């Protein structure tokens, strides 16, 4: 297979969304015309004629039409986070990735390191960035001096132009069964936070860590969610630290693994956010029509059982592979399209609607992942989680314009899983690389304001140009 990077033109042809192609170039020309010739128009036209222009009924009909095209034609999915991994040798440059991230409406990006090229590329974009300190840094980051040196080199120089909002220290550390890693985790998190405080950055950058859903001992029903007893001595002080510093609890959740391991027991519709009868939690009476929300609420219950019912839960990774080995049931482009497309649409439609247990909490979810990464070890699926191929073309169409909204009825999945099994509970621990991997969030896209400004500019332009043509 040819792994060479396509030339810049061919990559950018696919990276730029359709709305930014020829019609957009015309709009840019019109804005340029307006901003450069507006003063001249005002200078040469008497105010009487300007007033007449603004009263033209034909003018305002055209204004409404064009503004509607701009306002509604640019509407995109909002509040989406995306994981940007780089375990590949054929990915486009970070500068070419920025428009690709924006083309899917993502307002947050999660990195697995603090790549300076990426941090520079996302400067002044308004996109929130989460950077990572891999597990290999745990021992070193216990030293406050080394933690501060790392932040001075990898975070501070890029603020505030690059909107770095969070540092996650370690990936799925507690389920690696590595005592040294576990023992180093909290001290490393504390050192990084102390360094941020010393540099006056702790109000804008939080410190957290990511967990596998395998930290749960019980996940069904969601109201009975509980952490593994052997992990509670490690988790409790970490949760106390996060509660005091105001950082979110990050969890990697993959309904795909539940389906892959039990395709005959787990209804595909239930994991793909498609219409299904759903499941009712007998203890709370809450109805669930998808597995991901059950998993999120199980985590909320586990946190509440330890006294941390106000700690926010963010899904730092979730996704579905578009290709897999013969024993990886469900890894198809069609299923990946349904899972990611329906999830993105659900988050975009649920700005103030969370899970059944936390309906007033924003959904904060990062999709895994931006690209197919050809150098990731493991089964075929590990290299095929991307929404995009390395050349910037979609791995499959998300179908956001036509995807049906998830719906529900009453009882489609049997609730017979009382532990961390797959029937509505925690899926098996997904394969992890040493670098780690994580998932989407809710926020308002900064681009929307720019689009509204574009609409307002065209209003003024149409008013003036129509009047000029009339007179």
CSV table of C-alpha atoms in Angstrom, one decimal:
chain,number,residue,atom,x,y,z
A,1,UNK,CA,0.0,0.0,0.0
A,2,UNK,CA,1.3,3.4,-0.9
A,3,UNK,CA,1.7,5.3,2.4
A,4,UNK,CA,3.0,8.6,0.9
A,5,UNK,CA,1.1,11.8,1.7
A,6,UNK,CA,-0.9,13.2,-1.2
A,7,UNK,CA,0.1,16.6,-2.3
A,8,UNK,CA,-1.3,19.6,-0.4
A,9,UNK,CA,-3.8,20.5,-3.1
A,10,UNK,CA,-5.4,17.0,-3.2
A,11,UNK,CA,-5.6,16.9,0.6
A,12,UNK,CA,-7.1,20.3,1.0
A,13,UNK,CA,-9.6,19.6,-1.7
A,14,UNK,CA,-11.2,17.0,0.7
A,15,UNK,CA,-10.4,18.8,4.0
A,16,UNK,CA,-12.4,21.9,3.1
A,17,UNK,CA,-16.1,21.3,3.6
A,18,UNK,CA,-18.4,21.9,0.6
A,19,UNK,CA,-19.7,25.2,2.0
A,20,UNK,CA,-16.2,26.6,1.8
A,21,UNK,CA,-15.8,25.9,-1.9
A,22,UNK,CA,-16.8,28.2,-4.8
A,23,UNK,CA,-19.9,29.7,-3.3
A,24,UNK,CA,-18.0,30.7,-0.2
A,25,UNK,CA,-15.3,32.3,-2.4
A,26,UNK,CA,-18.0,34.4,-3.9
A,27,UNK,CA,-19.1,35.4,-0.4
A,28,UNK,CA,-15.6,36.3,0.6
A,29,UNK,CA,-15.3,38.5,-2.5
A,30,UNK,CA,-18.6,40.2,-1.5
A,31,UNK,CA,-17.3,40.8,2.0
A,32,UNK,CA,-14.1,42.2,0.6
A,33,UNK,CA,-16.1,44.5,-1.6
A,34,UNK,CA,-18.2,45.7,1.3
A,35,UNK,CA,-15.4,46.4,3.7
A,36,UNK,CA,-13.3,48.2,1.1
A,37,UNK,CA,-15.9,50.1,-0.9
A,38,UNK,CA,-18.5,50.8,1.8
A,39,UNK,CA,-16.9,54.1,2.8
A,40,UNK,CA,-16.7,55.2,-0.8
A,41,UNK,CA,-20.4,54.4,-1.3
A,42,UNK,CA,-21.3,56.5,1.7
A,43,UNK,CA,-19.1,59.3,0.5
A,44,UNK,CA,-20.5,59.5,-3.0
A,45,UNK,CA,-24.2,58.9,-2.3
A,46,UNK,CA,-26.3,61.6,-0.6
A,47,UNK,CA,-28.1,60.5,2.6
A,48,UNK,CA,-31.4,61.0,0.9
A,49,UNK,CA,-30.7,58.3,-1.6
A,50,UNK,CA,-29.2,56.0,1.1
A,51,UNK,CA,-32.5,56.3,3.1
A,52,UNK,CA,-34.5,55.5,0.0
A,53,UNK,CA,-32.3,52.4,-0.7
A,54,UNK,CA,-33.0,51.1,2.8
A,55,UNK,CA,-36.8,51.5,2.3
A,56,UNK,CA,-36.8,49.4,-0.9
A,57,UNK,CA,-39.2,46.5,-0.4
A,58,UNK,CA,-37.5,44.5,-3.2
A,59,UNK,CA,-34.2,45.1,-1.4
A,60,UNK,CA,-35.5,43.6,1.9
A,61,UNK,CA,-37.0,40.6,0.1
A,62,UNK,CA,-33.5,39.9,-1.3
A,63,UNK,CA,-31.9,40.5,2.1
A,64,UNK,CA,-34.2,37.9,3.8
A,65,UNK,CA,-33.5,35.4,1.1
A,66,UNK,CA,-29.7,35.7,1.1
A,67,UNK,CA,-29.5,35.9,4.9
A,68,UNK,CA,-31.6,32.8,5.2
A,69,UNK,CA,-29.2,31.0,2.8
A,70,UNK,CA,-26.2,32.1,4.9
A,71,UNK,CA,-27.8,31.4,8.3
A,72,UNK,CA,-29.4,28.1,7.5
A,73,UNK,CA,-27.0,26.9,4.9
A,74,UNK,CA,-24.1,27.1,7.3
A,75,UNK,CA,-25.8,25.4,10.2
A,76,UNK,CA,-23.7,22.5,11.4
A,77,UNK,CA,-23.7,20.0,14.3
A,78,UNK,CA,-22.6,21.7,17.5
A,79,UNK,CA,-20.9,20.7,20.7
A,80,UNK,CA,-18.9,17.8,19.4
A,81,UNK,CA,-15.4,16.8,20.6
A,82,UNK,CA,-13.0,14.6,18.6
A,83,UNK,CA,-10.0,12.6,19.5
A,84,UNK,CA,-7.0,13.4,17.3
A,85,UNK,CA,-4.4,10.6,17.5
A,86,UNK,CA,-1.3,10.4,15.3
A,87,UNK,CA,-0.1,6.8,15.4
A,88,UNK,CA,0.3,6.8,11.6
A,89,UNK,CA,2.9,7.7,9.0
A,90,UNK,CA,0.5,9.2,6.4
A,91,UNK,CA,-1.6,11.9,8.1
A,92,UNK,CA,-1.9,15.4,6.8
A,93,UNK,CA,-0.2,18.3,8.5
A,94,UNK,CA,-1.9,19.9,11.6
A,95,UNK,CA,-2.5,23.0,9.5
A,96,UNK,CA,-4.6,21.0,7.1
A,97,UNK,CA,-6.4,19.2,9.9
A,98,UNK,CA,-7.9,22.4,11.4
A,99,UNK,CA,-10.5,22.9,8.6
A,100,UNK,CA,-11.3,19.2,8.7
A,101,UNK,CA,-12.1,19.4,12.4
A,102,UNK,CA,-14.3,22.4,11.9
A,103,UNK,CA,-16.1,20.7,8.9
A,104,UNK,CA,-17.6,18.2,11.3
A,105,UNK,CA,-18.7,20.9,13.7
A,106,UNK,CA,-16.2,19.9,16.4
A,107,UNK,CA,-15.5,22.6,19.1
A,108,UNK,CA,-13.2,20.5,21.2
A,109,UNK,CA,-10.2,18.4,20.4
A,110,UNK,CA,-8.4,15.8,22.6
A,111,UNK,CA,-4.8,15.1,22.0
A,112,UNK,CA,-2.7,12.3,23.4
A,113,UNK,CA,0.4,14.5,23.8
A,114,UNK,CA,1.2,18.2,23.5
A,115,UNK,CA,2.4,18.3,20.0
A,116,UNK,CA,3.7,21.9,19.4
A,117,UNK,CA,2.7,21.8,15.7
A,118,UNK,CA,-0.9,21.0,16.6
A,119,UNK,CA,-1.0,23.6,19.4
A,120,UNK,CA,0.3,26.3,17.0
A,121,UNK,CA,-2.2,25.2,14.3
A,122,UNK,CA,-5.2,25.6,16.5
A,123,UNK,CA,-4.2,29.0,17.8
A,124,UNK,CA,-7.0,31.7,17.4
A,125,UNK,CA,-9.5,29.1,16.2
A,126,UNK,CA,-11.6,29.0,19.4
A,127,UNK,CA,-11.4,25.2,19.5
A,128,UNK,CA,-10.9,23.9,23.0
A,129,UNK,CA,-7.8,21.6,23.4
A,130,UNK,CA,-7.2,18.9,25.9
A,131,UNK,CA,-3.6,17.8,26.1
A,132,UNK,CA,-2.3,14.5,27.5
A,133,UNK,CA,0.6,13.3,29.6
A,134,UNK,CA,1.1,9.6,28.8
A,135,UNK,CA,1.6,6.9,31.3
A,136,UNK,CA,5.4,7.0,30.7
A,137,UNK,CA,5.4,10.5,32.4
A,138,UNK,CA,3.9,9.3,35.7
A,139,UNK,CA,7.1,8.8,37.6
A,140,UNK,CA,8.7,12.0,36.4
A,141,UNK,CA,5.6,14.2,37.0
A,142,UNK,CA,5.7,13.4,40.7
A,143,UNK,CA,8.5,16.0,41.0
A,144,UNK,CA,6.8,19.5,41.1
A,145,UNK,CA,9.9,21.0,39.5
A,146,UNK,CA,9.7,18.7,36.5
A,147,UNK,CA,5.9,19.2,36.2
A,148,UNK,CA,6.4,23.0,36.2
A,149,UNK,CA,9.1,22.7,33.6
A,150,UNK,CA,6.9,20.6,31.4
A,151,UNK,CA,4.0,23.1,31.6
A,152,UNK,CA,6.4,26.0,30.9
A,153,UNK,CA,7.5,24.2,27.7
A,154,UNK,CA,4.4,22.5,26.5
A,155,UNK,CA,1.4,24.6,27.7
A,156,UNK,CA,2.2,28.1,28.8
A,157,UNK,CA,3.8,29.3,25.5
A,158,UNK,CA,0.6,28.6,23.6
A,159,UNK,CA,-1.8,30.3,25.9
A,160,UNK,CA,-4.1,32.2,25.4
A,161,UNK,CA,-4.0,32.0,21.6
A,162,UNK,CA,-4.5,28.3,21.8
A,163,UNK,CA,-7.4,27.5,24.1
A,164,UNK,CA,-5.9,24.7,26.2
A,165,UNK,CA,-8.5,23.9,28.9
A,166,UNK,CA,-7.5,20.6,30.3
A,167,UNK,CA,-4.5,18.2,30.9
A,168,UNK,CA,-5.2,14.6,31.4
A,169,UNK,CA,-2.5,12.8,33.3
A,170,UNK,CA,-2.3,9.1,32.4
A,171,UNK,CA,-4.7,7.0,30.4
A,172,UNK,CA,-6.7,4.1,32.0
A,173,UNK,CA,-4.0,3.8,34.6
A,174,UNK,CA,-6.1,2.0,37.2
A,175,UNK,CA,-7.0,-0.9,35.0
A,176,UNK,CA,-3.4,-1.7,33.8
A,177,UNK,CA,-2.8,-3.6,37.1
A,178,UNK,CA,0.5,-1.9,37.4
A,179,UNK,CA,1.1,-1.0,41.0
A,180,UNK,CA,3.9,1.6,40.3
A,181,UNK,CA,1.7,3.4,37.8
A,182,UNK,CA,-1.3,3.4,40.2
A,183,UNK,CA,0.9,4.7,43.0
A,184,UNK,CA,2.3,7.5,40.9
A,185,UNK,CA,-1.0,8.7,39.4
A,186,UNK,CA,-2.4,11.0,42.1
A,187,UNK,CA,1.0,12.5,43.1
A,188,UNK,CA,1.6,13.3,39.4
A,189,UNK,CA,-1.9,14.9,39.1
A,190,UNK,CA,-1.2,17.0,42.2
A,191,UNK,CA,2.2,18.1,41.0
A,192,UNK,CA,0.8,19.2,37.6
A,193,UNK,CA,-2.0,21.2,39.3
A,194,UNK,CA,0.4,22.8,41.7
A,195,UNK,CA,2.6,23.8,38.8
A,196,UNK,CA,-0.4,25.4,37.1
A,197,UNK,CA,-1.2,27.3,40.4
A,198,UNK,CA,2.4,28.6,40.6
A,199,UNK,CA,2.1,29.9,37.0
A,200,UNK,CA,-1.3,31.4,37.5
A,201,UNK,CA,-3.0,29.0,35.0
A,202,UNK,CA,-5.1,26.8,37.3
A,203,UNK,CA,-8.3,28.8,36.7
A,204,UNK,CA,-8.2,28.1,32.9
A,205,UNK,CA,-6.6,24.7,32.8
A,206,UNK,CA,-7.9,21.7,34.8
A,207,UNK,CA,-6.1,18.4,35.6
A,208,UNK,CA,-7.8,15.0,35.3
A,209,UNK,CA,-7.1,11.5,34.2
A,210,UNK,CA,-9.0,9.0,32.0
A,211,UNK,CA,-10.5,5.7,33.0
A,212,UNK,CA,-11.7,2.5,31.3
A,213,UNK,CA,-15.3,1.5,32.0
A,214,UNK,CA,-13.7,-1.6,33.5
A,215,UNK,CA,-13.3,0.4,36.7
A,216,UNK,CA,-16.9,-0.5,37.4
A,217,UNK,CA,-17.7,-3.7,39.3
A,218,UNK,CA,-21.4,-3.3,38.5
A,219,UNK,CA,-23.2,-1.4,35.8
A,220,UNK,CA,-26.6,-2.9,35.5
A,221,UNK,CA,-29.1,-1.5,36.3
A,222,UNK,CA,-27.5,2.0,36.0
A,223,UNK,CA,-28.8,3.0,39.4
A,224,UNK,CA,-26.7,0.2,40.9
A,225,UNK,CA,-23.5,1.3,39.3
A,226,UNK,CA,-20.5,0.7,41.6
A,227,UNK,CA,-16.7,0.8,41.3
A,228,UNK,CA,-14.5,-2.2,41.8
A,229,UNK,CA,-13.9,-2.6,45.6
A,230,UNK,CA,-10.1,-3.1,45.0
A,231,UNK,CA,-9.9,0.3,43.2
A,232,UNK,CA,-11.8,2.4,45.7
A,233,UNK,CA,-8.8,3.0,47.9
A,234,UNK,CA,-7.0,4.5,44.8
A,235,UNK,CA,-10.1,6.2,43.4
A,236,UNK,CA,-11.3,8.0,46.5
A,237,UNK,CA,-8.4,10.4,47.0
A,238,UNK,CA,-8.4,11.0,43.2
A,239,UNK,CA,-12.1,11.9,43.3
A,240,UNK,CA,-11.5,14.2,46.3
A,241,UNK,CA,-8.7,16.0,44.4
A,242,UNK,CA,-11.0,16.4,41.4
A,243,UNK,CA,-13.9,17.6,43.5
A,244,UNK,CA,-11.7,20.3,45.1
A,245,UNK,CA,-10.1,21.4,41.8
A,246,UNK,CA,-13.3,21.3,39.7
A,247,UNK,CA,-12.1,18.8,37.0
A,248,UNK,CA,-14.4,16.3,35.2
A,249,UNK,CA,-14.3,12.5,35.6
A,250,UNK,CA,-13.3,11.1,32.3
A,251,UNK,CA,-14.4,7.7,31.1
A,252,UNK,CA,-13.8,5.7,27.9
A,253,UNK,CA,-17.0,3.9,27.0
A,254,UNK,CA,-17.5,1.6,23.9
A,255,UNK,CA,-20.9,0.0,23.4
A,256,UNK,CA,-19.2,-1.6,20.4
A,257,UNK,CA,-17.3,-4.0,22.6
A,258,UNK,CA,-20.5,-5.1,24.3
A,259,UNK,CA,-22.0,-5.9,20.9
A,260,UNK,CA,-18.9,-7.5,19.5
A,261,UNK,CA,-18.6,-10.0,22.3
A,262,UNK,CA,-22.3,-10.9,22.4
A,263,UNK,CA,-23.9,-10.0,19.1
A,264,UNK,CA,-26.8,-12.5,19.6
A,265,UNK,CA,-27.7,-11.1,23.0
A,266,UNK,CA,-27.2,-7.4,22.5
A,267,UNK,CA,-29.7,-5.8,20.1
A,268,UNK,CA,-27.8,-3.8,17.5
A,269,UNK,CA,-30.4,-1.1,17.5
A,270,UNK,CA,-29.9,-0.5,21.2
A,271,UNK,CA,-26.2,0.2,20.7
A,272,UNK,CA,-26.6,2.3,17.5
A,273,UNK,CA,-29.1,4.8,18.8
A,274,UNK,CA,-31.8,3.5,16.5
A,275,UNK,CA,-35.5,3.0,17.3
A,276,UNK,CA,-35.9,0.2,19.8
A,277,UNK,CA,-38.1,-0.8,22.8
A,278,UNK,CA,-35.4,0.1,25.3
A,279,UNK,CA,-34.8,-0.8,28.9
A,280,UNK,CA,-36.4,0.4,32.1
A,281,UNK,CA,-34.3,0.6,35.3
A,282,UNK,CA,-36.6,-1.2,37.8
A,283,UNK,CA,-35.2,0.8,40.7
A,284,UNK,CA,-35.8,4.3,39.3
A,285,UNK,CA,-38.3,3.7,36.6
A,286,UNK,CA,-36.0,5.5,34.1
A,287,UNK,CA,-36.2,4.5,30.5
A,288,UNK,CA,-33.1,4.0,28.4
A,289,UNK,CA,-33.1,3.6,24.6
A,290,UNK,CA,-29.3,3.3,24.1
A,291,UNK,CA,-26.5,1.6,25.9
A,292,UNK,CA,-24.1,4.6,26.1
A,293,UNK,CA,-26.5,6.6,28.3
A,294,UNK,CA,-26.9,3.5,30.6
A,295,UNK,CA,-23.1,3.4,30.9
A,296,UNK,CA,-22.9,7.1,31.7
A,297,UNK,CA,-25.5,6.9,34.4
A,298,UNK,CA,-23.9,3.8,35.9
A,299,UNK,CA,-20.8,5.9,36.4
A,300,UNK,CA,-22.8,8.7,38.0
A,301,UNK,CA,-24.3,6.1,40.4
A,302,UNK,CA,-20.8,4.8,41.2
A,303,UNK,CA,-19.6,8.3,41.9
A,304,UNK,CA,-22.6,9.0,44.1
A,305,UNK,CA,-22.0,5.9,46.1
A,306,UNK,CA,-18.7,7.3,47.1
A,307,UNK,CA,-20.1,10.7,47.9
A,308,UNK,CA,-19.3,12.5,44.7
A,309,UNK,CA,-22.7,13.0,43.1
A,310,UNK,CA,-21.8,16.5,41.8
A,311,UNK,CA,-18.7,15.5,39.9
A,312,UNK,CA,-19.4,15.9,36.2
A,313,UNK,CA,-18.8,12.9,33.9
A,314,UNK,CA,-17.3,13.4,30.4
A,315,UNK,CA,-17.0,10.6,27.9
A,316,UNK,CA,-13.4,11.0,26.7
A,317,UNK,CA,-13.6,8.2,24.1
A,318,UNK,CA,-16.4,6.5,22.3
A,319,UNK,CA,-16.6,5.3,18.7
A,320,UNK,CA,-17.3,2.4,16.3
A,321,UNK,CA,-14.8,0.8,13.8
A,322,UNK,CA,-15.7,0.7,10.1
A,323,UNK,CA,-13.6,-2.4,9.5
A,324,UNK,CA,-12.5,-5.4,11.6
A,325,UNK,CA,-11.3,-9.0,11.5
A,326,UNK,CA,-13.6,-11.9,11.0
A,327,UNK,CA,-14.2,-12.3,14.7
A,328,UNK,CA,-15.0,-8.6,15.2
A,329,UNK,CA,-18.8,-8.6,14.7
A,330,UNK,CA,-20.4,-5.4,13.7
A,331,UNK,CA,-17.3,-3.6,12.5
A,332,UNK,CA,-18.7,-2.2,9.2
A,333,UNK,CA,-19.0,1.2,7.6
A,334,UNK,CA,-22.8,1.1,7.9
A,335,UNK,CA,-22.7,0.5,11.6
A,336,UNK,CA,-20.0,3.0,12.2
A,337,UNK,CA,-22.0,5.6,10.2
A,338,UNK,CA,-25.1,4.9,12.4
A,339,UNK,CA,-23.3,5.0,15.7
A,340,UNK,CA,-21.2,8.1,15.1
A,341,UNK,CA,-23.8,9.9,13.0
A,342,UNK,CA,-26.7,9.2,15.4
A,343,UNK,CA,-24.5,10.1,18.4
A,344,UNK,CA,-23.4,13.4,16.9
A,345,UNK,CA,-26.9,14.3,16.0
A,346,UNK,CA,-28.2,13.4,19.4
A,347,UNK,CA,-25.6,15.5,21.2
A,348,UNK,CA,-26.3,18.4,18.8
A,349,UNK,CA,-30.0,18.2,19.5
A,350,UNK,CA,-29.5,17.9,23.3
A,351,UNK,CA,-27.8,21.1,24.3
A,352,UNK,CA,-29.6,21.1,27.6
A,353,UNK,CA,-30.7,17.5,27.7
A,354,UNK,CA,-28.5,14.9,29.3
A,355,UNK,CA,-29.0,11.3,30.3
A,356,UNK,CA,-32.2,10.0,32.0
A,357,UNK,CA,-30.6,10.2,35.4
A,358,UNK,CA,-29.0,13.6,34.7
A,359,UNK,CA,-31.4,15.3,32.3
A,360,UNK,CA,-30.2,18.8,33.1
A,361,UNK,CA,-26.5,18.0,32.6
A,362,UNK,CA,-24.8,18.8,29.3
A,363,UNK,CA,-23.5,15.9,27.3
A,364,UNK,CA,-19.7,16.1,27.1
A,365,UNK,CA,-18.6,13.4,24.6
A,366,UNK,CA,-15.4,13.0,22.5
A,367,UNK,CA,-15.7,10.8,19.4
A,368,UNK,CA,-12.9,8.4,18.7
A,369,UNK,CA,-11.3,9.2,16.3
A,370,UNK,CA,-10.5,11.8,13.7
A,371,UNK,CA,-8.4,9.5,11.4
A,372,UNK,CA,-7.8,5.9,10.7
A,373,UNK,CA,-4.3,5.3,12.1
A,374,UNK,CA,-2.3,2.8,10.1
A,375,UNK,CA,0.4,2.1,12.7
A,376,UNK,CA,-1.7,1.2,15.7
A,377,UNK,CA,-1.1,-2.3,17.0
A,378,UNK,CA,-3.8,-4.9,17.6
A,379,UNK,CA,-6.7,-6.2,15.6
A,380,UNK,CA,-7.8,-4.6,12.3
A,381,UNK,CA,-10.5,-2.5,14.1
A,382,UNK,CA,-7.9,-0.6,16.0
A,383,UNK,CA,-6.7,1.0,12.7
A,384,UNK,CA,-10.2,1.8,11.5
A,385,UNK,CA,-12.0,4.0,14.1
A,386,UNK,CA,-11.5,7.2,12.1
A,387,UNK,CA,-14.2,9.4,10.7
A,388,UNK,CA,-11.7,10.2,7.9
A,389,UNK,CA,-9.0,8.5,5.9
A,390,UNK,CA,-5.5,10.1,5.9
A,391,UNK,CA,-6.2,11.9,2.7
A,392,UNK,CA,-9.1,13.8,4.3
A,393,UNK,CA,-11.9,11.9,2.5
A,394,UNK,CA,-14.6,10.5,4.7
A,395,UNK,CA,-14.2,6.8,5.8
A,396,UNK,CA,-18.0,6.7,5.4
A,397,UNK,CA,-20.8,9.3,5.2
A,398,UNK,CA,-22.1,10.3,8.6
A,399,UNK,CA,-25.4,11.1,7.0
A,400,UNK,CA,-26.2,13.9,9.5
A,401,UNK,CA,-28.8,15.5,7.2
A,402,UNK,CA,-30.9,12.4,6.9
A,403,UNK,CA,-30.2,10.3,10.0
A,404,UNK,CA,-33.4,9.6,12.0
A,405,UNK,CA,-33.5,10.7,15.6
A,406,UNK,CA,-33.2,7.9,18.1
A,407,UNK,CA,-36.5,6.9,19.6
A,408,UNK,CA,-37.8,4.3,22.0
A,409,UNK,CA,-40.8,2.3,23.2
A,410,UNK,CA,-40.5,0.0,26.1
A,411,UNK,CA,-38.4,-3.2,26.5
A,412,UNK,CA,-36.0,-4.4,23.9
A,413,UNK,CA,-32.9,-5.5,25.8
A,414,UNK,CA,-33.0,-8.0,28.5
A,415,UNK,CA,-31.7,-6.6,31.8
A,416,UNK,CA,-30.1,-9.8,33.0
A,417,UNK,CA,-26.6,-8.4,33.5
A,418,UNK,CA,-25.9,-7.8,37.1
A,419,UNK,CA,-22.2,-7.2,36.9
A,420,UNK,CA,-19.9,-5.5,34.4
A,421,UNK,CA,-21.1,-7.7,31.5
A,422,UNK,CA,-22.4,-6.5,28.2
A,423,UNK,CA,-26.1,-6.6,28.4
A,424,UNK,CA,-26.5,-2.9,29.3
A,425,UNK,CA,-23.4,-2.8,31.4
A,426,UNK,CA,-19.7,-2.1,31.0
A,427,UNK,CA,-18.2,-3.6,27.9
A,428,UNK,CA,-14.9,-5.5,28.1
A,429,UNK,CA,-11.8,-3.4,28.5
A,430,UNK,CA,-10.9,-2.2,25.0
A,431,UNK,CA,-7.3,-2.7,23.7
A,432,UNK,CA,-5.0,0.1,24.7
A,433,UNK,CA,-1.8,1.3,23.2
A,434,UNK,CA,1.0,2.7,25.4
A,435,UNK,CA,0.2,6.1,24.2
A,436,UNK,CA,-3.5,5.8,25.2
A,437,UNK,CA,-6.7,6.7,23.4
A,438,UNK,CA,-10.0,8.6,24.4
A,439,UNK,CA,-14.3,11.0,23.3
A,440,UNK,CA,-17.5,14.6,22.7
A,441,UNK,CA,-18.6,17.6,24.5
A,442,UNK,CA,-21.2,20.3,24.5
A,443,UNK,CA,-20.4,23.9,23.8
A,444,UNK,CA,-21.4,26.5,21.3
A,445,UNK,CA,-19.3,26.7,18.1
A,446,UNK,CA,-17.4,29.9,17.8
A,447,UNK,CA,-18.0,29.7,14.0
A,448,UNK,CA,-21.7,30.3,14.5
A,449,UNK,CA,-21.0,33.8,15.6
A,450,UNK,CA,-18.8,34.4,12.5
A,451,UNK,CA,-21.5,33.0,10.3
A,452,UNK,CA,-24.0,35.4,11.9
A,453,UNK,CA,-21.6,38.2,11.2
A,454,UNK,CA,-21.3,37.1,7.6
A,455,UNK,CA,-25.1,37.2,7.4
A,456,UNK,CA,-25.2,40.7,8.8
A,457,UNK,CA,-22.5,41.8,6.4
A,458,UNK,CA,-24.5,40.5,3.4
A,459,UNK,CA,-27.6,42.2,4.6
A,460,UNK,CA,-25.8,45.5,4.4
A,461,UNK,CA,-24.2,44.6,1.1
A,462,UNK,CA,-27.4,43.6,-0.5
A,463,UNK,CA,-29.1,46.8,0.7
A,464,UNK,CA,-26.4,49.0,-0.8
A,465,UNK,CA,-25.8,47.1,-4.0
A,466,UNK,CA,-29.6,46.8,-4.8
A,467,UNK,CA,-30.0,50.5,-4.2
A,468,UNK,CA,-27.0,51.3,-6.4
A,469,UNK,CA,-28.4,49.2,-9.2
A,470,UNK,CA,-31.8,50.8,-8.8
A,471,UNK,CA,-30.4,54.3,-9.0
